[in-house]
Amino acid sequence: METTAAPLLQPPNIKQLADSPDLHFIPSNYVHSTNDPGDSSATDPDDSNSIPIIDFSLLTSGDPHQRSIAIHNLSKACQDWGFFMVVNHGISENLMKAVIDCTHDFFNLPEEDKREYAGKHVLDPIRCGTSFNASKENVFFWRDYLKVFVHPHFHSPTKPQCYRDIISEYCEKIGEVAKKLLGGISESLGLEESFLDKALDLKSGLQIFVGNYYPSCPQPELTMGMPPHSDHGLLTLLIQNQVSGLQVQYQGKWINVNALPNSLLVNTGDHLEIFSNGKYKSNMHRAAVNNKVTRISIATAHGPSLETIVSPASPLVDNENSAAAYIPMKYRDYLELQQSNQLDGKSCLERLKISRN
């Protein structure tokens, strides 16, 4: 009788496991119950719940009417979905392809080269690993990752040789897009465009480059690339290698994200929910895997400075009808709390909610 392989005490990286020539069943340490929220079934969006699209050229337009349309669309997307696609963002298709290709090359490096970056602490500037937090998890995820702090201080792996220059250029351009989006979001909350930037010290804000590697899996229905979760920070901007897998939650249902060509996929983070005092909820999302091809995604997370104590924006809580709904917390402490434990939905953010009972 055919069964899955015996449990593994510690997970190898997923690339090594997936490259095994006789892998027909996944190890039991990767099997998630189909009765829990990890169930990978999801629907494609239809006309009634089309994923919002933000035209970046309208947001950066000198025409006040066009800009106001973009800000209105941003507000609606953040409030209804916590997720949207950005088109006409000005980042070249060639640069987006180059950063994906170089990330693929990184994961194909010899194991000893990648082992150099096997960081132990969530604030290590370069970390390469597998799953999410293998030291805490009983069930692992079908994913290898590279996490690099690129702002306020820039870091990069030394291999592949082209990687440093490509990451630097890409993160600078994606950071400019994020800054404009956050300025529009600030205005959509009735604040000045620069209010969020100044309040959260974005000049020294943390920007993290994350390369995700999801190889093909012989039993994709039994496992997940990443479990349901929200992100720390304000916004995460993501691109991928034309292989779908991202799923977002909308009105309690999981929706497959079928990305428009050359679009940026953007989800709102926990600290935007805190800053907006709950008006804009952080988006729950997850990554499914497939049995045919490798999916690579590049996520860049944008947050406050590590030393910023994040709380609801003061103009949004200055009357009795809108009391602060979240406990203030230093961004560094929040990041360490979330990233040092198992990833479990929005459990970290739930700890900061102030009960009104």
mmCIF file of C-alpha atoms in Angstrom:
data_model
loop_
_atom_site.group_PDB
_atom_site.id
_atom_site.type_symbol
_atom_site.label_atom_id
_atom_site.label_comp_id
_atom_site.label_asym_id
_atom_site.label_seq_id
_atom_site.Cartn_x
_atom_site.Cartn_y
_atom_site.Cartn_z
ATOM 1 C CA MET A 1 0.000 0.000 0.000
ATOM 2 C CA GLU A 2 1.427 3.379 -1.015
ATOM 3 C CA THR A 3 1.786 5.981 1.748
ATOM 4 C CA THR A 4 3.495 9.295 2.277
ATOM 5 C CA ALA A 5 7.112 9.294 3.382
ATOM 6 C CA ALA A 6 8.098 9.175 7.048
ATOM 7 C CA PRO A 7 8.078 12.480 8.985
ATOM 8 C CA LEU A 8 11.171 14.670 8.806
ATOM 9 C CA LEU A 9 12.621 16.010 12.049
ATOM 10 C CA GLN A 10 13.964 19.139 10.372
ATOM 11 C CA PRO A 11 12.953 20.241 6.882
ATOM 12 C CA PRO A 12 15.508 20.421 4.095
ATOM 13 C CA ASN A 13 15.062 23.348 1.794
ATOM 14 C CA ILE A 14 12.171 22.792 -0.557
ATOM 15 C CA LYS A 15 14.278 22.952 -3.687
ATOM 16 C CA GLN A 16 16.332 19.965 -2.529
ATOM 17 C CA LEU A 17 13.195 18.038 -1.647
ATOM 18 C CA ALA A 18 11.357 18.889 -4.869
ATOM 19 C CA ASP A 19 14.404 17.960 -6.962
ATOM 20 C CA SER A 20 14.425 14.411 -5.564
ATOM 21 C CA PRO A 21 13.940 12.162 -8.620
ATOM 22 C CA ASP A 22 11.707 9.662 -6.813
ATOM 23 C CA LEU A 23 9.463 12.132 -4.970
ATOM 24 C CA HIS A 24 5.872 11.028 -5.603
ATOM 25 C CA PHE A 25 4.386 11.773 -2.175
ATOM 26 C CA ILE A 26 5.149 14.678 0.099
ATOM 27 C CA PRO A 27 6.546 14.020 3.592
ATOM 28 C CA SER A 28 3.882 14.001 6.291
ATOM 29 C CA ASN A 29 5.404 17.111 7.893
ATOM 30 C CA TYR A 30 4.079 19.093 4.914
ATOM 31 C CA VAL A 31 0.530 17.727 4.933
ATOM 32 C CA HIS A 32 -2.119 20.192 6.083
ATOM 33 C CA SER A 33 -5.585 19.063 7.086
ATOM 34 C CA THR A 34 -8.100 19.786 4.335
ATOM 35 C CA ASN A 35 -10.604 20.739 7.032
ATOM 36 C CA ASP A 36 -8.626 23.727 8.279
ATOM 37 C CA PRO A 37 -8.162 27.210 6.734
ATOM 38 C CA GLY A 38 -5.245 25.835 4.717
ATOM 39 C CA ASP A 39 -7.705 24.153 2.335
ATOM 40 C CA SER A 40 -6.408 25.446 -1.000
ATOM 41 C CA SER A 41 -9.739 25.597 -2.844
ATOM 42 C CA ALA A 42 -10.536 29.052 -4.188
ATOM 43 C CA THR A 43 -12.661 30.631 -6.874
ATOM 44 C CA ASP A 44 -11.767 32.887 -9.755
ATOM 45 C CA PRO A 45 -13.047 36.457 -9.506
ATOM 46 C CA ASP A 46 -16.216 37.220 -11.450
ATOM 47 C CA ASP A 47 -17.847 40.461 -12.545
ATOM 48 C CA SER A 48 -19.525 40.924 -9.182
ATOM 49 C CA ASN A 49 -16.260 40.897 -7.249
ATOM 50 C CA SER A 50 -13.665 42.059 -9.736
ATOM 51 C CA ILE A 51 -10.322 42.793 -8.093
ATOM 52 C CA PRO A 52 -9.753 46.590 -7.968
ATOM 53 C CA ILE A 53 -7.351 48.135 -10.471
ATOM 54 C CA ILE A 54 -5.501 51.378 -9.703
ATOM 55 C CA ASP A 55 -4.186 53.387 -12.642
ATOM 56 C CA PHE A 56 -0.968 54.846 -11.259
ATOM 57 C CA SER A 57 -0.782 57.402 -14.060
ATOM 58 C CA LEU A 58 -3.968 59.013 -12.704
ATOM 59 C CA LEU A 59 -2.526 59.189 -9.198
ATOM 60 C CA THR A 60 0.582 60.985 -10.460
ATOM 61 C CA SER A 61 -1.344 63.180 -12.909
ATOM 62 C CA GLY A 62 -1.146 66.956 -12.724
ATOM 63 C CA ASP A 63 -4.895 67.048 -13.395
ATOM 64 C CA PRO A 64 -6.654 67.444 -10.010
ATOM 65 C CA HIS A 65 -9.787 65.689 -11.290
ATOM 66 C CA GLN A 66 -7.857 62.620 -12.461
ATOM 67 C CA ARG A 67 -5.929 62.497 -9.198
ATOM 68 C CA SER A 68 -9.135 62.710 -7.165
ATOM 69 C CA ILE A 69 -10.531 59.746 -9.120
ATOM 70 C CA ALA A 70 -7.410 57.712 -8.305
ATOM 71 C CA ILE A 71 -7.607 58.634 -4.597
ATOM 72 C CA HIS A 72 -11.280 57.661 -4.492
ATOM 73 C CA ASN A 73 -10.438 54.325 -6.139
ATOM 74 C CA LEU A 74 -7.617 53.769 -3.649
ATOM 75 C CA SER A 75 -9.946 54.431 -0.733
ATOM 76 C CA LYS A 76 -12.542 51.999 -2.035
ATOM 77 C CA ALA A 77 -9.930 49.309 -2.749
ATOM 78 C CA CYS A 78 -8.381 49.620 0.713
ATOM 79 C CA GLN A 79 -11.760 49.608 2.441
ATOM 80 C CA ASP A 80 -13.458 46.829 0.460
ATOM 81 C CA TRP A 81 -10.570 44.503 -0.395
ATOM 82 C CA GLY A 82 -7.282 45.508 1.197
ATOM 83 C CA PHE A 83 -5.857 44.437 -2.139
ATOM 84 C CA PHE A 84 -5.512 45.904 -5.630
ATOM 85 C CA MET A 85 -3.531 45.726 -8.864
ATOM 86 C CA VAL A 86 -1.504 48.725 -10.022
ATOM 87 C CA VAL A 87 -1.119 49.371 -13.757
ATOM 88 C CA ASN A 88 0.807 52.076 -15.659
ATOM 89 C CA HIS A 89 3.303 52.240 -12.783
ATOM 90 C CA GLY A 90 6.319 53.071 -14.936
ATOM 91 C CA ILE A 91 8.590 50.179 -13.901
ATOM 92 C CA SER A 92 9.943 48.541 -17.022
ATOM 93 C CA GLU A 93 8.938 45.015 -17.925
ATOM 94 C CA ASN A 94 12.615 44.213 -18.536
ATOM 95 C CA LEU A 95 13.575 45.224 -14.982
ATOM 96 C CA MET A 96 10.742 43.184 -13.477
ATOM 97 C CA LYS A 97 11.798 40.157 -15.513
ATOM 98 C CA ALA A 98 15.462 40.643 -14.569
ATOM 99 C CA VAL A 99 14.756 40.654 -10.841
ATOM 100 C CA ILE A 100 12.674 37.475 -11.150
ATOM 101 C CA ASP A 101 15.325 35.769 -13.288
ATOM 102 C CA CYS A 102 18.121 36.727 -10.885
ATOM 103 C CA THR A 103 16.063 35.470 -7.944
ATOM 104 C CA HIS A 104 15.621 32.162 -9.766
ATOM 105 C CA ASP A 105 19.402 32.056 -10.237
ATOM 106 C CA PHE A 106 19.913 32.690 -6.526
ATOM 107 C CA PHE A 107 17.808 29.691 -5.532
ATOM 108 C CA ASN A 108 19.754 27.582 -8.047
ATOM 109 C CA LEU A 109 23.078 28.415 -6.372
ATOM 110 C CA PRO A 110 24.987 25.573 -4.682
ATOM 111 C CA GLU A 111 23.715 24.917 -1.167
ATOM 112 C CA GLU A 112 26.941 26.106 0.455
ATOM 113 C CA ASP A 113 26.517 29.540 -1.168
ATOM 114 C CA LYS A 114 22.978 29.912 0.172
ATOM 115 C CA ARG A 115 23.944 28.532 3.583
ATOM 116 C CA GLU A 116 26.053 31.661 4.092
ATOM 117 C CA TYR A 117 22.787 33.557 4.567
ATOM 118 C CA ALA A 118 21.064 31.134 6.939
ATOM 119 C CA GLY A 119 20.242 33.932 9.415
ATOM 120 C CA LYS A 120 18.968 33.136 12.876
ATOM 121 C CA HIS A 121 17.246 36.396 13.867
ATOM 122 C CA VAL A 122 14.340 38.139 12.151
ATOM 123 C CA LEU A 123 16.323 41.388 12.042
ATOM 124 C CA ASP A 124 19.342 39.843 10.314
ATOM 125 C CA PRO A 125 19.743 41.952 7.146
ATOM 126 C CA ILE A 126 19.948 38.905 4.845
ATOM 127 C CA ARG A 127 18.212 35.612 5.611
ATOM 128 C CA CYS A 128 17.690 32.546 3.474
ATOM 129 C CA GLY A 129 15.541 29.684 4.718
ATOM 130 C CA THR A 130 12.544 27.444 4.162
ATOM 131 C CA SER A 131 8.884 27.301 5.231
ATOM 132 C CA PHE A 132 8.112 30.322 7.476
ATOM 133 C CA ASN A 133 9.596 29.570 10.887
ATOM 134 C CA ALA A 134 10.808 25.966 10.857
ATOM 135 C CA SER A 135 11.960 26.158 14.496
ATOM 136 C CA LYS A 136 8.366 26.733 15.671
ATOM 137 C CA GLU A 137 6.271 24.806 13.151
ATOM 138 C CA ASN A 138 5.014 21.245 13.354
ATOM 139 C CA VAL A 139 3.776 21.343 9.753
ATOM 140 C CA PHE A 140 5.962 23.041 7.141
ATOM 141 C CA PHE A 141 5.176 25.038 4.022
ATOM 142 C CA TRP A 142 6.236 24.342 0.422
ATOM 143 C CA ARG A 143 8.438 27.405 0.114
ATOM 144 C CA ASP A 144 12.028 28.634 0.245
ATOM 145 C CA TYR A 145 12.694 32.311 0.850
ATOM 146 C CA LEU A 146 15.299 35.039 0.678
ATOM 147 C CA LYS A 147 14.696 38.120 2.842
ATOM 148 C CA VAL A 148 16.891 41.192 2.406
ATOM 149 C CA PHE A 149 16.716 44.564 4.181
ATOM 150 C CA VAL A 150 17.175 47.158 1.436
ATOM 151 C CA HIS A 151 16.194 50.397 3.244
ATOM 152 C CA PRO A 152 17.159 52.490 5.154
ATOM 153 C CA HIS A 153 20.447 50.584 4.710
ATOM 154 C CA PHE A 154 20.937 48.553 1.552
ATOM 155 C CA HIS A 155 22.078 44.934 1.692
ATOM 156 C CA SER A 156 22.353 42.256 -0.989
ATOM 157 C CA PRO A 157 23.721 38.754 -1.524
ATOM 158 C CA THR A 158 27.010 38.767 -3.416
ATOM 159 C CA LYS A 159 25.818 36.040 -5.787
ATOM 160 C CA PRO A 160 24.600 35.926 -8.502
ATOM 161 C CA GLN A 161 26.997 38.653 -9.568
ATOM 162 C CA CYS A 162 24.299 40.792 -11.219
ATOM 163 C CA TYR A 163 21.933 40.607 -8.250
ATOM 164 C CA ARG A 164 23.074 43.630 -6.244
ATOM 165 C CA ASP A 165 22.627 46.177 -9.036
ATOM 166 C CA ILE A 166 19.282 44.724 -10.132
ATOM 167 C CA ILE A 167 17.855 44.590 -6.596
ATOM 168 C CA SER A 168 19.050 48.138 -5.941
ATOM 169 C CA GLU A 169 17.429 49.565 -9.062
ATOM 170 C CA TYR A 170 14.206 47.603 -8.623
ATOM 171 C CA CYS A 171 13.767 48.458 -4.937
ATOM 172 C CA GLU A 172 14.396 52.134 -5.571
ATOM 173 C CA LYS A 173 11.693 52.237 -8.246
ATOM 174 C CA ILE A 174 9.203 50.097 -6.314
ATOM 175 C CA GLY A 175 9.834 52.311 -3.280
ATOM 176 C CA GLU A 176 8.876 55.383 -5.300
ATOM 177 C CA VAL A 177 5.617 53.709 -6.326
ATOM 178 C CA ALA A 178 4.882 52.729 -2.714
ATOM 179 C CA LYS A 179 5.534 56.281 -1.516
ATOM 180 C CA LYS A 180 3.069 57.711 -4.056
ATOM 181 C CA LEU A 181 0.460 55.097 -3.146
ATOM 182 C CA LEU A 182 0.860 55.876 0.563
ATOM 183 C CA GLY A 183 0.546 59.591 -0.166
ATOM 184 C CA GLY A 184 -2.730 58.919 -1.965
ATOM 185 C CA ILE A 185 -3.903 56.675 0.871
ATOM 186 C CA SER A 186 -3.056 59.401 3.378
ATOM 187 C CA GLU A 187 -5.235 61.832 1.420
ATOM 188 C CA SER A 188 -7.996 59.241 1.145
ATOM 189 C CA LEU A 189 -8.169 59.247 4.956
ATOM 190 C CA GLY A 190 -8.774 63.006 4.942
ATOM 191 C CA LEU A 191 -5.166 63.792 5.876
ATOM 192 C CA GLU A 192 -2.477 65.738 4.047
ATOM 193 C CA GLU A 193 -0.539 63.769 1.446
ATOM 194 C CA SER A 194 2.634 63.922 3.565
ATOM 195 C CA PHE A 195 0.948 63.178 6.927
ATOM 196 C CA LEU A 196 1.519 59.410 6.918
ATOM 197 C CA ASP A 197 5.071 59.838 5.621
ATOM 198 C CA LYS A 198 6.009 62.215 8.452
ATOM 199 C CA ALA A 199 4.051 60.473 11.227
ATOM 200 C CA LEU A 200 5.686 57.092 10.547
ATOM 201 C CA ASP A 201 9.142 58.383 9.549
ATOM 202 C CA LEU A 202 9.097 56.752 6.123
ATOM 203 C CA LYS A 203 12.352 58.497 5.232
ATOM 204 C CA SER A 204 13.925 55.908 7.545
ATOM 205 C CA GLY A 205 11.223 53.340 6.834
ATOM 206 C CA LEU A 206 11.988 49.633 6.592
ATOM 207 C CA GLN A 207 11.843 48.130 3.108
ATOM 208 C CA ILE A 208 12.308 44.358 2.844
ATOM 209 C CA PHE A 209 12.902 42.494 -0.410
ATOM 210 C CA VAL A 210 11.511 38.953 -0.243
ATOM 211 C CA GLY A 211 12.134 36.338 -2.910
ATOM 212 C CA ASN A 212 9.770 33.352 -2.670
ATOM 213 C CA TYR A 213 10.471 30.018 -4.377
ATOM 214 C CA TYR A 214 7.562 27.565 -4.713
ATOM 215 C CA PRO A 215 8.665 24.504 -6.743
ATOM 216 C CA SER A 216 6.184 22.087 -8.261
ATOM 217 C CA CYS A 217 4.689 19.673 -5.757
ATOM 218 C CA PRO A 218 3.457 16.102 -6.424
ATOM 219 C CA GLN A 219 0.478 16.561 -4.060
ATOM 220 C CA PRO A 220 -0.371 20.287 -4.130
ATOM 221 C CA GLU A 221 -3.829 19.709 -2.678
ATOM 222 C CA LEU A 222 -2.268 18.519 0.597
ATOM 223 C CA THR A 223 0.033 21.430 1.339
ATOM 224 C CA MET A 224 0.414 25.220 1.089
ATOM 225 C CA GLY A 225 3.125 27.560 -0.089
ATOM 226 C CA MET A 226 2.167 30.017 2.638
ATOM 227 C CA PRO A 227 -0.743 29.835 5.111
ATOM 228 C CA PRO A 228 -3.469 32.465 5.506
ATOM 229 C CA HIS A 229 -1.880 35.573 7.002
ATOM 230 C CA SER A 230 -1.663 39.329 6.892
ATOM 231 C CA ASP A 231 1.615 41.238 6.500
ATOM 232 C CA HIS A 232 3.300 43.525 8.972
ATOM 233 C CA GLY A 233 3.940 47.055 7.732
ATOM 234 C CA LEU A 234 1.901 49.348 5.498
ATOM 235 C CA LEU A 235 1.925 47.966 1.946
ATOM 236 C CA THR A 236 3.435 44.928 0.251
ATOM 237 C CA LEU A 237 4.001 45.160 -3.511
ATOM 238 C CA LEU A 238 4.419 41.877 -5.378
ATOM 239 C CA ILE A 239 5.364 40.608 -8.835
ATOM 240 C CA GLN A 240 5.543 36.999 -10.035
ATOM 241 C CA ASN A 241 6.802 34.866 -12.921
ATOM 242 C CA GLN A 242 3.479 34.507 -14.787
ATOM 243 C CA VAL A 243 2.552 31.541 -12.554
ATOM 244 C CA SER A 244 -0.540 32.028 -10.425
ATOM 245 C CA GLY A 245 -0.755 30.979 -6.799
ATOM 246 C CA LEU A 246 -1.654 34.062 -4.791
ATOM 247 C CA GLN A 247 -5.113 33.891 -3.223
ATOM 248 C CA VAL A 248 -6.765 36.749 -1.308
ATOM 249 C CA GLN A 249 -9.699 36.700 1.041
ATOM 250 C CA TYR A 250 -12.761 38.720 0.070
ATOM 251 C CA GLN A 251 -16.024 38.650 2.013
ATOM 252 C CA GLY A 252 -15.002 35.406 3.686
ATOM 253 C CA LYS A 253 -14.138 33.612 0.422
ATOM 254 C CA TRP A 254 -10.780 32.829 -1.153
ATOM 255 C CA ILE A 255 -10.241 34.405 -4.567
ATOM 256 C CA ASN A 256 -7.552 33.406 -7.073
ATOM 257 C CA VAL A 257 -5.540 36.403 -8.244
ATOM 258 C CA ASN A 258 -5.155 36.332 -12.015
ATOM 259 C CA ALA A 259 -2.680 39.159 -12.437
ATOM 260 C CA LEU A 260 -2.836 41.551 -15.368
ATOM 261 C CA PRO A 261 0.360 41.565 -17.471
ATOM 262 C CA ASN A 262 3.110 43.719 -15.898
ATOM 263 C CA SER A 263 0.890 44.778 -13.001
ATOM 264 C CA LEU A 264 1.948 45.169 -9.386
ATOM 265 C CA LEU A 265 -0.124 43.262 -6.812
ATOM 266 C CA VAL A 266 -0.582 45.280 -3.629
ATOM 267 C CA ASN A 267 -1.968 44.278 -0.262
ATOM 268 C CA THR A 268 -2.507 46.423 2.816
ATOM 269 C CA GLY A 269 -0.607 45.565 6.000
ATOM 270 C CA ASP A 270 -1.315 45.474 9.718
ATOM 271 C CA HIS A 271 0.217 48.883 10.360
ATOM 272 C CA LEU A 272 -2.015 50.569 7.813
ATOM 273 C CA GLU A 273 -4.960 49.047 9.691
ATOM 274 C CA ILE A 274 -3.576 50.456 12.953
ATOM 275 C CA PHE A 275 -2.759 53.869 11.435
ATOM 276 C CA SER A 276 -6.236 54.175 9.867
ATOM 277 C CA ASN A 277 -7.792 53.083 13.191
ATOM 278 C CA GLY A 278 -9.403 50.108 11.511
ATOM 279 C CA LYS A 279 -10.919 51.868 8.509
ATOM 280 C CA TYR A 280 -8.566 49.989 6.172
ATOM 281 C CA LYS A 281 -8.208 46.350 7.248
ATOM 282 C CA SER A 282 -5.014 44.448 6.497
ATOM 283 C CA ASN A 283 -5.567 41.847 3.806
ATOM 284 C CA MET A 284 -5.572 38.109 4.491
ATOM 285 C CA HIS A 285 -3.844 36.160 1.737
ATOM 286 C CA ARG A 286 -2.050 32.859 1.132
ATOM 287 C CA ALA A 287 -0.013 31.027 -1.509
ATOM 288 C CA ALA A 288 -1.125 27.804 -3.204
ATOM 289 C CA VAL A 289 1.256 25.505 -5.084
ATOM 290 C CA ASN A 290 0.875 23.375 -8.214
ATOM 291 C CA ASN A 291 2.205 20.101 -9.636
ATOM 292 C CA LYS A 292 3.542 21.475 -12.922
ATOM 293 C CA VAL A 293 5.897 24.452 -12.641
ATOM 294 C CA THR A 294 7.890 26.522 -10.175
ATOM 295 C CA ARG A 295 6.340 29.790 -9.047
ATOM 296 C CA ILE A 296 8.616 32.667 -8.079
ATOM 297 C CA SER A 297 7.267 35.814 -6.494
ATOM 298 C CA ILE A 298 9.044 38.967 -5.369
ATOM 299 C CA ALA A 299 7.410 40.839 -2.510
ATOM 300 C CA THR A 300 8.660 44.169 -1.205
ATOM 301 C CA ALA A 301 7.283 45.118 2.179
ATOM 302 C CA HIS A 302 7.165 48.806 3.122
ATOM 303 C CA GLY A 303 6.840 49.826 6.743
ATOM 304 C CA PRO A 304 7.581 52.591 9.232
ATOM 305 C CA SER A 305 11.026 53.056 10.713
ATOM 306 C CA LEU A 306 11.896 50.311 13.175
ATOM 307 C CA GLU A 307 11.890 52.770 16.086
ATOM 308 C CA THR A 308 8.483 54.311 15.291
ATOM 309 C CA ILE A 309 5.727 53.660 17.802
ATOM 310 C CA VAL A 310 2.710 53.045 15.581
ATOM 311 C CA SER A 311 -0.732 54.097 16.767
ATOM 312 C CA PRO A 312 -3.906 55.359 15.102
ATOM 313 C CA ALA A 313 -3.381 58.729 13.401
ATOM 314 C CA SER A 314 -4.300 61.436 15.899
ATOM 315 C CA PRO A 315 -6.738 63.278 13.566
ATOM 316 C CA LEU A 316 -8.722 60.040 13.215
ATOM 317 C CA VAL A 317 -9.245 59.601 16.970
ATOM 318 C CA ASP A 318 -9.845 63.154 18.174
ATOM 319 C CA ASN A 319 -13.472 62.758 19.163
ATOM 320 C CA GLU A 320 -15.547 60.466 21.364
ATOM 321 C CA ASN A 321 -17.059 58.621 18.412
ATOM 322 C CA SER A 322 -13.711 57.350 17.110
ATOM 323 C CA ALA A 323 -11.633 56.291 20.092
ATOM 324 C CA ALA A 324 -8.309 54.581 19.414
ATOM 325 C CA ALA A 325 -8.936 50.910 18.625
ATOM 326 C CA TYR A 326 -5.321 49.686 18.865
ATOM 327 C CA ILE A 327 -2.601 49.750 21.513
ATOM 328 C CA PRO A 328 0.519 51.670 20.386
ATOM 329 C CA MET A 329 3.557 49.463 19.761
ATOM 330 C CA LYS A 330 7.039 50.002 18.383
ATOM 331 C CA TYR A 331 7.334 48.616 14.854
ATOM 332 C CA ARG A 332 10.529 46.721 15.739
ATOM 333 C CA ASP A 333 8.737 44.918 18.567
ATOM 334 C CA TYR A 334 5.752 44.024 16.379
ATOM 335 C CA LEU A 335 7.942 42.662 13.602
ATOM 336 C CA GLU A 336 9.928 40.521 16.035
ATOM 337 C CA LEU A 337 6.733 39.237 17.673
ATOM 338 C CA GLN A 338 5.100 38.232 14.381
ATOM 339 C CA GLN A 339 8.150 36.856 12.619
ATOM 340 C CA SER A 340 9.488 34.875 15.601
ATOM 341 C CA ASN A 341 6.345 32.766 15.996
ATOM 342 C CA GLN A 342 4.146 30.590 13.828
ATOM 343 C CA LEU A 343 2.236 32.498 11.179
ATOM 344 C CA ASP A 344 -1.397 32.388 12.252
ATOM 345 C CA GLY A 345 -3.810 34.643 10.375
ATOM 346 C CA LYS A 346 -3.996 38.049 12.072
ATOM 347 C CA SER A 347 -3.302 36.751 15.576
ATOM 348 C CA CYS A 348 -0.486 39.230 16.179
ATOM 349 C CA LEU A 349 -2.667 42.214 15.280
ATOM 350 C CA GLU A 350 -5.524 40.849 17.389
ATOM 351 C CA ARG A 351 -3.311 41.265 20.469
ATOM 352 C CA LEU A 352 -3.240 45.029 19.920
ATOM 353 C CA LYS A 353 -6.998 45.507 19.534
ATOM 354 C CA ILE A 354 -8.607 47.400 22.399
ATOM 355 C CA SER A 355 -11.770 45.732 23.639
ATOM 356 C CA ARG A 356 -14.747 48.061 24.110
ATOM 357 C CA ASN A 357 -16.891 45.567 26.043
#
